[in-house]
Coordinates of C-alpha atoms and ligand atoms in Angstrom, one line a residue:
M291 CA 51.8 -1.2 -45.7
A292 CA 51.8 2.7 -45.2
Q293 CA 54.1 4.4 -47.7
K294 CA 56.8 7.1 -46.8
I295 CA 57.5 9.6 -49.1
T296 CA 59.9 12.7 -48.7
L297 CA 59.1 15.9 -50.3
T298 CA 61.6 18.9 -50.9
L299 CA 59.1 22.2 -50.9
T300 CA 59.1 25.8 -50.8
P301 CA 58.1 27.1 -47.4
K302 CA 54.7 28.1 -49.0
Q303 CA 54.2 24.5 -50.7
A304 CA 54.9 23.0 -47.6
S305 CA 52.3 25.1 -45.5
D306 CA 49.6 24.0 -48.2
S307 CA 48.3 20.6 -47.2
K308 CA 46.1 20.4 -50.5
F309 CA 49.7 21.0 -52.3
Y310 CA 51.5 18.3 -50.8
T311 CA 48.6 15.8 -50.9
A312 CA 48.5 16.0 -54.6
A313 CA 52.2 15.9 -54.6
V314 CA 52.1 12.5 -52.9
A315 CA 49.4 11.2 -55.0
R316 CA 51.0 11.9 -58.4
Q317 CA 54.1 10.6 -56.9
M318 CA 52.7 7.1 -55.8
G319 CA 50.6 6.9 -58.8
I320 CA 46.9 6.9 -57.4
K321 CA 44.1 9.1 -57.2
Q322 CA 43.9 11.5 -53.9
S323 CA 40.7 10.1 -52.8
D324 CA 42.4 6.8 -52.2
I325 CA 44.4 8.1 -49.4
A326 CA 42.6 7.5 -46.5
L327 CA 45.3 9.0 -43.9
L328 CA 48.4 11.2 -44.8
R329 CA 50.5 12.4 -41.9
I330 CA 53.7 14.3 -41.4
V331 CA 56.4 12.0 -40.1
K332 CA 59.2 14.5 -40.2
R333 CA 59.2 18.2 -41.2
S334 CA 62.7 20.4 -41.1
V335 CA 63.6 23.7 -42.7
D336 CA 66.7 23.7 -44.6
A337 CA 68.3 27.5 -44.6
R338 CA 71.7 26.3 -45.0
R339 CA 72.3 28.3 -48.4
G340 CA 70.8 29.4 -51.6
A341 CA 66.9 29.0 -51.6
L342 CA 65.3 28.0 -48.6
K343 CA 63.6 24.6 -48.6
V344 CA 61.3 22.8 -46.2
N345 CA 61.9 18.8 -46.4
L346 CA 58.5 17.2 -45.6
T347 CA 58.6 13.2 -44.8
L348 CA 55.0 12.0 -45.0
E349 CA 53.3 8.8 -44.4
A350 CA 50.2 7.9 -46.6
F351 CA 47.8 5.0 -45.5
L352 CA 45.6 3.9 -48.5
D353 CA 42.1 3.3 -48.2
F354 CA 42.3 -0.8 -47.3
E355 CA 45.1 -0.5 -45.3
P356 CA 44.9 -0.8 -41.2
M357 CA 45.4 2.5 -39.7
P358 CA 47.9 3.4 -37.3
E359 CA 47.1 2.7 -33.7
P360 CA 46.5 5.6 -31.4
I361 CA 49.1 6.4 -28.9
H362 CA 48.6 4.4 -25.4
F363 CA 50.2 3.9 -22.3
D364 CA 49.3 1.3 -19.9
Y365 CA 49.0 2.7 -16.2
P366 CA 48.3 -0.2 -13.4
N367 CA 46.6 0.4 -10.5
V368 CA 49.5 0.6 -7.6
E369 CA 47.3 1.7 -4.5
N370 CA 48.7 -1.1 -2.6
A371 CA 52.3 -1.6 -4.3
T372 CA 55.6 -0.8 -2.5
P373 CA 55.9 2.7 -1.8
I374 CA 58.8 5.0 -3.7
I375 CA 59.6 8.5 -2.6
I376 CA 60.4 10.9 -4.9
I377 CA 61.7 14.5 -4.0
G378 CA 60.3 16.9 -6.7
A379 CA 57.7 17.2 -9.5
G380 CA 60.1 18.4 -12.4
P381 CA 60.3 16.2 -15.3
A382 CA 62.8 13.6 -13.8
G383 CA 60.1 13.4 -10.8
L384 CA 57.1 12.9 -12.9
F385 CA 58.5 10.7 -15.5
A386 CA 60.1 8.5 -12.9
A387 CA 56.8 8.3 -11.1
L388 CA 55.1 7.4 -14.5
R389 CA 57.4 4.8 -15.2
L390 CA 57.2 3.5 -11.9
I391 CA 53.4 3.1 -11.9
E392 CA 54.0 0.9 -15.1
L393 CA 56.5 -1.1 -13.2
G394 CA 54.1 -1.8 -10.5
F395 CA 55.3 0.4 -7.9
K396 CA 53.6 3.3 -6.0
P397 CA 55.2 6.7 -6.2
M398 CA 54.7 9.4 -3.5
I399 CA 55.9 12.6 -4.7
F400 CA 56.7 15.4 -2.2
E401 CA 57.2 18.7 -3.9
R402 CA 58.2 22.0 -2.2
G403 CA 55.9 24.3 -4.4
R404 CA 52.5 24.8 -5.2
D405 CA 50.3 22.9 -7.9
V406 CA 50.6 24.3 -11.7
V407 CA 47.9 26.7 -11.5
A408 CA 48.5 28.0 -8.1
R409 CA 52.0 28.6 -9.4
G410 CA 51.3 30.5 -12.3
K411 CA 49.6 33.3 -10.3
D412 CA 52.7 33.5 -8.1
I413 CA 54.7 33.7 -11.1
A414 CA 52.4 36.6 -12.5
Q415 CA 53.2 38.4 -9.4
I416 CA 57.1 37.9 -9.8
Q417 CA 56.4 39.5 -13.0
R418 CA 54.6 42.6 -11.7
G419 CA 57.8 43.2 -9.4
G420 CA 56.0 41.5 -6.3
A421 CA 57.5 39.2 -3.5
I422 CA 59.1 35.9 -4.6
D423 CA 57.8 32.9 -2.8
P424 CA 61.1 30.9 -2.2
D425 CA 59.0 27.5 -2.9
S426 CA 56.9 28.7 -5.9
N427 CA 58.6 30.7 -8.5
Y428 CA 60.0 30.1 -12.2
A429 CA 62.1 27.4 -10.4
F430 CA 60.2 25.7 -8.1
G431 CA 56.5 24.1 -8.0
E432 CA 54.5 21.6 -10.1
G433 CA 56.0 20.6 -13.4
G434 CA 59.9 21.6 -12.2
A435 CA 61.9 24.5 -13.8
G436 CA 60.8 24.0 -17.4
T437 CA 57.3 24.4 -16.8
F438 CA 57.0 27.9 -17.7
S439 CA 59.4 27.7 -20.5
D440 CA 59.9 27.4 -24.5
G441 CA 59.3 23.5 -23.8
K442 CA 62.2 22.9 -26.4
L443 CA 62.3 19.1 -26.3
F444 CA 65.7 18.4 -27.3
T445 CA 68.3 15.8 -26.3
R446 CA 71.6 14.6 -26.9
S447 CA 70.7 11.0 -26.1
K448 CA 71.6 8.5 -28.3
K449 CA 68.6 6.3 -27.5
R450 CA 66.1 7.2 -30.0
G451 CA 63.5 5.1 -29.1
D452 CA 63.4 6.2 -25.4
Y453 CA 63.5 10.0 -26.8
N454 CA 60.5 8.8 -29.1
R455 CA 58.6 7.2 -26.6
A456 CA 59.0 10.4 -23.9
L457 CA 57.5 12.3 -26.8
Q458 CA 54.8 9.9 -27.2
R459 CA 54.3 10.1 -23.5
L460 CA 53.7 14.2 -23.6
V461 CA 51.3 13.3 -26.7
Y462 CA 49.5 10.9 -24.5
H463 CA 49.0 13.4 -21.5
G464 CA 47.8 16.5 -24.2
A465 CA 50.7 17.6 -26.1
T466 CA 50.2 18.2 -29.9
E467 CA 51.3 15.7 -32.0
E468 CA 53.4 18.0 -34.0
I469 CA 56.1 17.1 -31.5
L470 CA 56.9 13.8 -33.1
Y471 CA 57.8 15.1 -36.2
E472 CA 59.1 18.6 -35.8
A473 CA 63.0 18.5 -36.5
H474 CA 63.3 21.1 -33.3
P475 CA 60.0 20.1 -31.1
H476 CA 58.9 22.5 -28.7
I477 CA 55.5 22.9 -26.7
G478 CA 55.2 26.3 -25.4
S479 CA 54.3 27.8 -22.0
D480 CA 50.9 28.2 -22.5
R481 CA 50.5 24.5 -23.2
L482 CA 53.1 22.8 -20.7
P483 CA 50.9 23.2 -17.6
R484 CA 47.8 21.5 -18.9
I485 CA 50.0 18.2 -19.5
I486 CA 51.9 18.6 -16.5
A487 CA 48.1 18.9 -14.7
D488 CA 47.3 15.5 -16.5
M489 CA 50.3 13.6 -15.6
R490 CA 49.3 14.4 -11.8
R491 CA 45.6 13.4 -12.4
Q492 CA 46.9 9.9 -13.9
I493 CA 49.2 9.4 -10.9
I494 CA 46.4 10.1 -8.6
E495 CA 44.2 7.9 -10.5
C496 CA 46.5 5.0 -10.4
G497 CA 46.9 5.4 -6.4
G498 CA 50.2 7.3 -6.6
E499 CA 50.2 10.2 -4.2
I500 CA 51.4 14.2 -4.6
F501 CA 52.0 16.1 -1.7
F502 CA 52.2 20.0 -2.5
N503 CA 53.8 22.8 -0.3
S504 CA 55.9 19.8 1.2
R505 CA 59.8 21.1 1.2
V506 CA 62.0 18.1 2.2
T507 CA 64.3 19.1 4.6
G508 CA 65.9 15.7 5.5
I509 CA 66.6 12.0 4.2
T510 CA 66.4 9.4 7.2
I511 CA 69.4 7.1 6.6
K512 CA 69.3 3.5 8.6
D513 CA 72.4 1.4 8.3
G514 CA 73.9 3.1 5.4
R515 CA 70.1 3.0 3.2
A516 CA 67.5 5.5 2.6
V517 CA 64.5 4.6 4.3
G518 CA 62.6 7.7 4.2
I519 CA 62.2 11.5 4.3
E520 CA 61.5 14.4 6.7
V521 CA 59.3 17.2 5.8
G522 CA 59.6 19.6 8.6
D523 CA 58.7 17.7 12.0
K524 CA 56.9 14.6 9.8
R525 CA 58.9 11.4 9.0
I526 CA 57.6 9.5 5.8
G527 CA 59.1 5.7 5.1
G528 CA 59.6 4.4 1.4
A529 CA 61.5 1.5 -0.2
A530 CA 63.6 4.0 -2.0
V531 CA 64.0 8.0 -2.2
I532 CA 64.7 9.9 -5.6
V533 CA 66.1 13.0 -5.2
A534 CA 65.0 14.9 -8.2
T535 CA 65.2 18.6 -6.8
G536 CA 66.8 20.2 -9.8
H537 CA 69.9 22.7 -9.7
S538 CA 68.2 25.6 -8.0
A539 CA 67.8 23.6 -4.7
H540 CA 70.6 24.9 -2.7
D541 CA 69.2 23.6 0.4
I542 CA 69.2 20.2 -0.7
Y543 CA 72.7 20.4 -1.8
T544 CA 73.6 22.0 1.7
M545 CA 71.6 19.3 3.8
L546 CA 73.3 16.5 2.0
H547 CA 76.8 18.2 2.5
N548 CA 76.2 18.7 6.4
S549 CA 75.1 15.2 6.4
G550 CA 78.2 14.2 5.3
V551 CA 76.6 12.5 1.9
L552 CA 79.4 12.4 -0.9
L553 CA 79.1 15.3 -3.7
E554 CA 81.2 16.1 -6.3
A555 CA 82.1 19.8 -7.7
K556 CA 81.5 19.9 -11.7
P557 CA 81.9 22.5 -14.4
F558 CA 79.0 24.5 -15.3
A559 CA 78.3 28.0 -17.1
M560 CA 77.3 31.3 -16.7
G561 CA 76.8 34.5 -18.7
V562 CA 73.6 36.9 -19.7
R563 CA 70.8 36.5 -22.0
I564 CA 71.3 38.2 -25.1
E565 CA 68.1 39.5 -26.9
H566 CA 67.5 41.0 -30.5
P567 CA 64.3 41.8 -32.6
Q568 CA 63.1 38.7 -34.1
S569 CA 62.6 39.9 -37.5
L570 CA 66.5 40.6 -37.4
I571 CA 67.4 36.9 -36.7
N572 CA 64.7 35.8 -39.4
K573 CA 66.5 38.0 -41.7
I574 CA 69.9 36.7 -41.0
Q575 CA 68.6 32.9 -40.7
Y576 CA 66.5 33.2 -43.6
H577 CA 68.5 35.1 -45.9
N578 CA 65.8 37.6 -46.3
S579 CA 63.4 35.5 -47.9
D580 CA 60.2 36.7 -49.5
Q581 CA 58.4 33.5 -48.0
M582 CA 58.9 34.6 -44.3
E583 CA 55.5 34.5 -43.5
Y584 CA 55.3 30.7 -44.1
L585 CA 58.5 29.9 -41.8
P586 CA 58.5 29.8 -37.9
A587 CA 60.5 32.3 -35.9
A588 CA 63.8 31.5 -36.5
A589 CA 66.4 30.2 -34.2
Y590 CA 70.1 29.8 -34.0
S591 CA 72.5 27.8 -32.1
L592 CA 76.2 29.2 -31.7
V593 CA 79.6 27.7 -30.1
E594 CA 82.9 28.7 -30.4
Q595 CA 86.3 28.4 -28.4
I596 CA 87.6 31.5 -26.9
A597 CA 90.9 31.4 -25.0
G598 CA 90.7 27.6 -24.5
R599 CA 86.8 27.8 -23.0
G600 CA 83.5 27.2 -24.9
V601 CA 81.4 30.0 -25.5
Y602 CA 77.8 29.3 -26.8
S603 CA 74.3 30.0 -27.3
F604 CA 71.8 28.1 -24.9
C605 CA 68.1 27.6 -24.8
M606 CA 67.5 30.0 -27.8
C607 CA 63.8 31.1 -27.3
P608 CA 62.7 32.6 -30.8
G609 CA 59.6 34.9 -30.5
G610 CA 59.5 34.6 -26.7
F611 CA 60.3 36.3 -23.3
I612 CA 63.0 36.9 -20.9
V613 CA 62.0 35.7 -17.5
P614 CA 62.8 36.8 -13.9
A615 CA 64.2 33.0 -12.7
M616 CA 65.4 33.5 -9.5
T617 CA 64.1 31.8 -6.3
D618 CA 64.6 34.5 -3.9
E619 CA 64.9 38.4 -3.7
S620 CA 68.9 38.5 -3.2
Q621 CA 69.5 37.5 -6.6
S622 CA 68.9 38.5 -10.3
V623 CA 68.6 35.6 -12.6
V624 CA 67.2 35.5 -15.9
N625 CA 65.9 32.6 -18.3
G626 CA 64.0 32.6 -21.5
M627 CA 60.4 31.1 -22.3
S628 CA 58.1 31.4 -25.5
P629 CA 54.5 30.6 -25.9
S630 CA 53.6 27.9 -28.6
H631 CA 53.1 30.2 -31.3
R632 CA 56.4 32.0 -30.7
G633 CA 54.8 35.0 -31.8
S634 CA 56.6 38.1 -29.6
P635 CA 58.8 40.3 -31.3
F636 CA 62.0 39.4 -29.5
A637 CA 64.5 36.4 -30.0
N638 CA 66.3 35.9 -26.7
S639 CA 69.2 33.1 -25.7
G640 CA 71.2 32.4 -22.9
F641 CA 74.8 33.4 -23.9
V642 CA 77.4 31.8 -21.4
T643 CA 80.7 30.5 -21.0
E644 CA 82.4 27.4 -19.1
I645 CA 83.2 28.0 -15.4
R646 CA 85.8 25.6 -14.0
A647 CA 87.0 25.0 -10.5
E648 CA 90.3 26.9 -10.9
D649 CA 87.9 30.3 -11.2
Y650 CA 86.4 29.9 -7.6
A651 CA 89.6 28.3 -6.0
H652 CA 89.6 31.1 -3.4
L653 CA 86.4 29.9 -2.1
T654 CA 87.0 26.3 -2.0
E655 CA 88.6 26.1 1.2
Q656 CA 85.6 27.6 3.1
F657 CA 82.7 26.1 1.2
G658 CA 84.3 22.6 0.2
Q659 CA 82.3 20.8 -2.8
L660 CA 79.7 23.7 -2.7
A661 CA 82.5 26.4 -3.5
G662 CA 80.8 26.4 -7.4
L663 CA 77.4 27.1 -5.7
E664 CA 78.7 30.0 -3.7
F665 CA 80.5 31.6 -6.9
Q666 CA 77.5 31.2 -8.4
R667 CA 75.5 33.0 -5.7
Q668 CA 78.1 35.8 -5.6
F669 CA 77.5 36.4 -9.7
E670 CA 73.6 36.5 -9.0
T671 CA 74.1 38.8 -6.0
M672 CA 76.3 41.4 -8.0
A673 CA 73.7 41.5 -10.4
R674 CA 71.2 42.0 -8.0
A675 CA 73.2 45.1 -6.8
E676 CA 73.4 46.5 -10.2
A677 CA 69.3 46.5 -10.7
N678 CA 67.0 48.7 -8.9
G679 CA 65.1 46.4 -6.6
H680 CA 62.0 44.5 -7.4
Q681 CA 62.9 42.4 -10.3
T682 CA 64.1 45.1 -12.7
A683 CA 67.6 43.4 -14.3
P684 CA 71.0 44.9 -15.4
A685 CA 71.4 45.3 -19.1
Q686 CA 73.5 47.0 -21.9
R687 CA 73.0 47.4 -25.5
V688 CA 75.2 44.6 -27.4
A689 CA 77.6 46.9 -29.3
D690 CA 78.3 49.1 -25.9
F691 CA 78.8 45.9 -24.3
V692 CA 81.4 44.4 -26.9
A693 CA 83.0 48.2 -27.1
G694 CA 83.2 48.5 -23.4
R695 CA 81.2 51.9 -23.1
P696 CA 78.1 52.6 -21.0
S697 CA 74.7 52.6 -22.9
A698 CA 72.7 56.0 -22.2
T699 CA 69.5 54.3 -23.4
L700 CA 68.2 50.8 -23.9
P701 CA 66.2 49.3 -26.5
L702 CA 62.6 47.8 -26.4
C703 CA 63.1 44.5 -24.2
S704 CA 60.8 41.2 -23.7
Y705 CA 61.6 41.6 -19.9
V706 CA 58.4 42.5 -18.3
P707 CA 59.6 43.8 -14.9
G708 CA 62.3 46.2 -16.8
I709 CA 65.8 46.6 -17.5
V710 CA 68.0 49.4 -16.3
P711 CA 71.4 50.5 -17.8
S712 CA 74.4 48.8 -16.2
R713 CA 78.0 48.2 -17.4
L714 CA 77.8 44.4 -17.5
D715 CA 81.3 44.7 -19.2
K716 CA 83.0 46.1 -16.3
W717 CA 81.2 44.3 -13.1
M718 CA 81.0 40.9 -14.4
P719 CA 84.0 38.8 -13.7
E720 CA 86.7 39.9 -16.2
F721 CA 87.1 36.3 -17.7
I722 CA 83.6 35.8 -18.1
A723 CA 82.9 39.3 -19.8
T724 CA 85.7 39.2 -22.1
R725 CA 85.1 35.8 -23.6
L726 CA 81.5 36.9 -24.1
R727 CA 82.4 40.0 -25.8
E728 CA 85.1 38.3 -28.1
A729 CA 82.5 35.4 -29.0
I730 CA 80.0 38.1 -30.2
R731 CA 82.6 39.5 -32.6
V732 CA 83.2 35.9 -34.2
F733 CA 79.4 35.2 -34.0
D734 CA 78.8 38.5 -35.9
R735 CA 81.0 36.9 -38.5
R736 CA 78.6 34.0 -39.0
M737 CA 75.5 36.1 -38.6
R738 CA 76.0 39.2 -40.1
G739 CA 74.4 41.8 -38.0
Y740 CA 74.4 39.6 -34.8
L741 CA 76.8 42.4 -33.1
T742 CA 74.1 45.5 -32.7
N743 CA 72.9 48.0 -30.7
E744 CA 69.6 47.0 -31.5
A745 CA 70.1 43.9 -29.0
V746 CA 70.7 43.9 -25.5
V747 CA 72.9 41.7 -23.0
V748 CA 70.6 41.3 -19.8
G749 CA 72.2 39.8 -16.6
V750 CA 72.8 36.9 -15.5
E751 CA 71.9 33.5 -16.9
S752 CA 73.6 31.8 -14.1
R753 CA 71.5 28.4 -13.9
T754 CA 72.3 26.7 -17.0
S755 CA 73.5 23.5 -15.3
T756 CA 74.3 22.6 -11.6
P757 CA 77.9 23.3 -10.4
V758 CA 77.6 20.3 -8.0
R759 CA 77.0 16.3 -8.8
I760 CA 75.2 14.2 -6.4
P761 CA 77.3 10.9 -7.4
R762 CA 75.9 7.7 -8.2
D763 CA 77.0 4.1 -8.9
K764 CA 77.0 3.4 -12.7
D765 CA 75.4 0.1 -12.6
T766 CA 72.6 0.2 -9.7
L767 CA 72.4 4.0 -10.2
T768 CA 72.2 4.7 -6.3
H769 CA 74.4 6.8 -4.4
P770 CA 77.8 5.1 -3.8
Q771 CA 77.8 5.5 0.0
I772 CA 74.0 5.1 0.5
A773 CA 71.8 2.1 -0.5
A774 CA 68.1 3.2 -2.2
L775 CA 69.2 6.7 -2.6
Y776 CA 68.7 7.6 -6.3
P777 CA 70.0 11.3 -7.5
A778 CA 68.1 11.9 -10.6
G779 CA 67.8 14.5 -13.4
E780 CA 69.4 18.0 -13.7
G781 CA 70.0 18.6 -9.8
A782 CA 72.0 15.5 -9.7
G783 CA 74.3 16.5 -12.6
Y784 CA 72.6 13.9 -15.0
A785 CA 70.8 15.8 -17.3
G786 CA 70.2 18.8 -19.1
G787 CA 67.1 20.0 -20.1
I788 CA 63.5 18.9 -20.0
I789 CA 63.7 15.5 -22.2
S790 CA 66.9 14.5 -20.7
A791 CA 65.8 15.2 -17.3
A792 CA 62.5 12.9 -18.2
L793 CA 64.6 10.1 -19.5
D794 CA 66.6 10.0 -16.6
G795 CA 63.9 9.7 -14.4
E796 CA 62.4 6.8 -16.4
R797 CA 66.2 5.2 -16.2
I798 CA 65.9 5.5 -12.3
A799 CA 62.5 4.1 -12.2
E800 CA 63.8 0.8 -14.2
A801 CA 66.9 0.8 -12.1
I802 CA 64.5 0.6 -8.9
A803 CA 62.7 -2.2 -10.4
L804 CA 65.9 -3.7 -11.1
N805 CA 67.2 -3.5 -7.4
I806 CA 64.0 -3.8 -5.5
K807 CA 62.8 -7.3 -5.9
Ligands
FAD903 C1 62.7 29.5 -17.6 C2 63.1 28.3 -18.1 C3 63.0 28.1 -19.4 C4 63.7 26.7 -19.7 N1 63.1 26.5 -20.8 C5 63.8 25.1 -21.3 C6 63.3 24.4 -22.8 O1 63.0 25.2 -23.5 N2 63.9 23.2 -22.8 C7 64.5 22.5 -22.1 O2 65.0 21.4 -22.4 N3 64.8 22.9 -20.9 C8 64.4 24.1 -20.5 N4 65.1 24.5 -19.2 C9 65.6 23.9 -18.3 C10 64.7 22.8 -17.5 O3 63.4 23.1 -17.1 C11 65.4 21.6 -16.7 O4 66.7 21.1 -17.4 C12 64.4 20.7 -16.3 O5 63.1 21.0 -15.6 C13 65.2 19.8 -15.0 O6 64.3 18.9 -14.6 P1 64.5 18.3 -13.3 O7 63.1 17.1 -13.2 O8 65.9 17.6 -13.0 O9 64.6 19.3 -12.2 P2 63.4 20.4 -11.9 O10 62.7 20.8 -13.3 O11 64.3 21.8 -11.5 O12 62.6 20.2 -10.8 C14 63.0 20.0 -9.6 C15 62.0 20.0 -8.7 O13 62.0 19.9 -7.5 C16 61.5 20.5 -6.4 N5 62.0 20.8 -5.2 C17 63.3 21.3 -5.2 N6 63.9 21.2 -3.9 C18 62.8 20.6 -3.2 C19 62.4 20.3 -1.5 N7 63.7 20.6 -0.7 N8 61.8 19.4 -1.5 C20 60.8 19.0 -2.4 N9 60.5 19.4 -3.7 C21 61.8 20.1 -3.9 C22 61.4 22.0 -7.3 O14 60.2 22.7 -6.7 C23 61.0 21.3 -8.7 O15 59.7 20.9 -9.0 C24 64.1 25.7 -18.8 C25 64.5 26.1 -17.4 C26 64.0 27.6 -16.9 C27 64.2 27.8 -15.7

């Protein structure tokens, strides 16, 4: 049987396979040549205090032992099986489709955006300050919102089995095996599109269908049951409808609201993106280590209660870029991504505070359950008015933001369309700006140097989660008013992040298999 060994090493030793192979052989009392396969099953950097350490857990297979089976998923042909409609080809939609195939159903995905390659071109155009296609951008298109992202694969889900299986599914479709053992796995914006394209290939090969440029405009409901969808003037029928449209699909919320479908307001979060030089974050997090070259670009995660509300860093992208994540030209919205090597000289992170119904009570009478969406829209429009057009974003140096003074100049920033000086401290709703400023002071006590004019805040980070939930019954996972309508993923309010959306998609597929005999 394979033996597991955990070594505590310096960063340099952990990067040297000859060194740790010899250490394992010594510990097992065998010759190195007796080891047929040595694979890492867990790697984490311990930078808490004192000298930096890397904890490496390895699994050693000896010559005469059976080797581990390659990762495999069985996808049967489902061409003539019961059709299930999925709206949206994000992680929730794609993972639901693959799980449905495993369970013997035929997925039919309708995606408003373009395939991942064509979408890449639309995104390049946005980066150059060109027009934003409202159906194909950083939020919309094949692969969903996280396709051009850091690809962090984090989840708070307690079900480790499901989590590991989701990671294995990603490996089966082309992700590197590193994601199976890294303590904080990520894929990178350069690798994610190929994985998404492979998932599409698999779905089509099994007899599933994917329709691009197909924005769903209505859901057909008959006798209290979802029986299909509308795409413009076309009607398509299915045994169930999964709504996996993400949190930026305001038209879907409006369509459901106008059709009398029950929606619920929920708390969300908004703020800014904050960007520091990566070298500064490395110095702070790795305590000026002399082994920096053997360590990955450092990350951080900060959270604090300020005046009764959580303020926290969100979706931190080491060695990454800030990107324009708006879905139309009336907004300024930013987010973050990193390539797999995390090699850019910048470290950016969302930096947000909780938003509650009381903050936008003045909008509730007019907008009902969609008041949070309207508040979000107004925040994004304000940011847009502060920018100079195209995709430029309003920005302020961090120490100036905290001190409440203008920035005459701005530091270098990874945001390709460009940033312009703006008084974010003044024009943002005061309850947001005050909390963010206070939180930066607090975080500077934990990470000395965090509050610096070398860093910049960029507006606005407004799409961390959805302000609206599409409710579902906790047992059947269908909408409480409409049978066979399955809200899924982040847009429905049941997930936050790539992996949790993917897991939610799988859960919905399993519920369908139970409910539709
Ligand atoms: C730039 C960026 C970086 C991110 N980085 C990370 C990260 O590193 N790690 C992480 O865990 N999360 C990250 N996220 C968040 C993550 O992408 C989302 O949590 C996740 O994608 C949600 O999955 P989903 O399937 O629920 O929705 P989405 O991914 O939003 O997918 C919804 C899909 O539905 C389609 N759609 C919408 N309306 C319609 C319609 N009317 N008809 C047809 N199709 C429609 C959209 O085009 C889209 O493809 C990032 C997000 C962005 C924007």
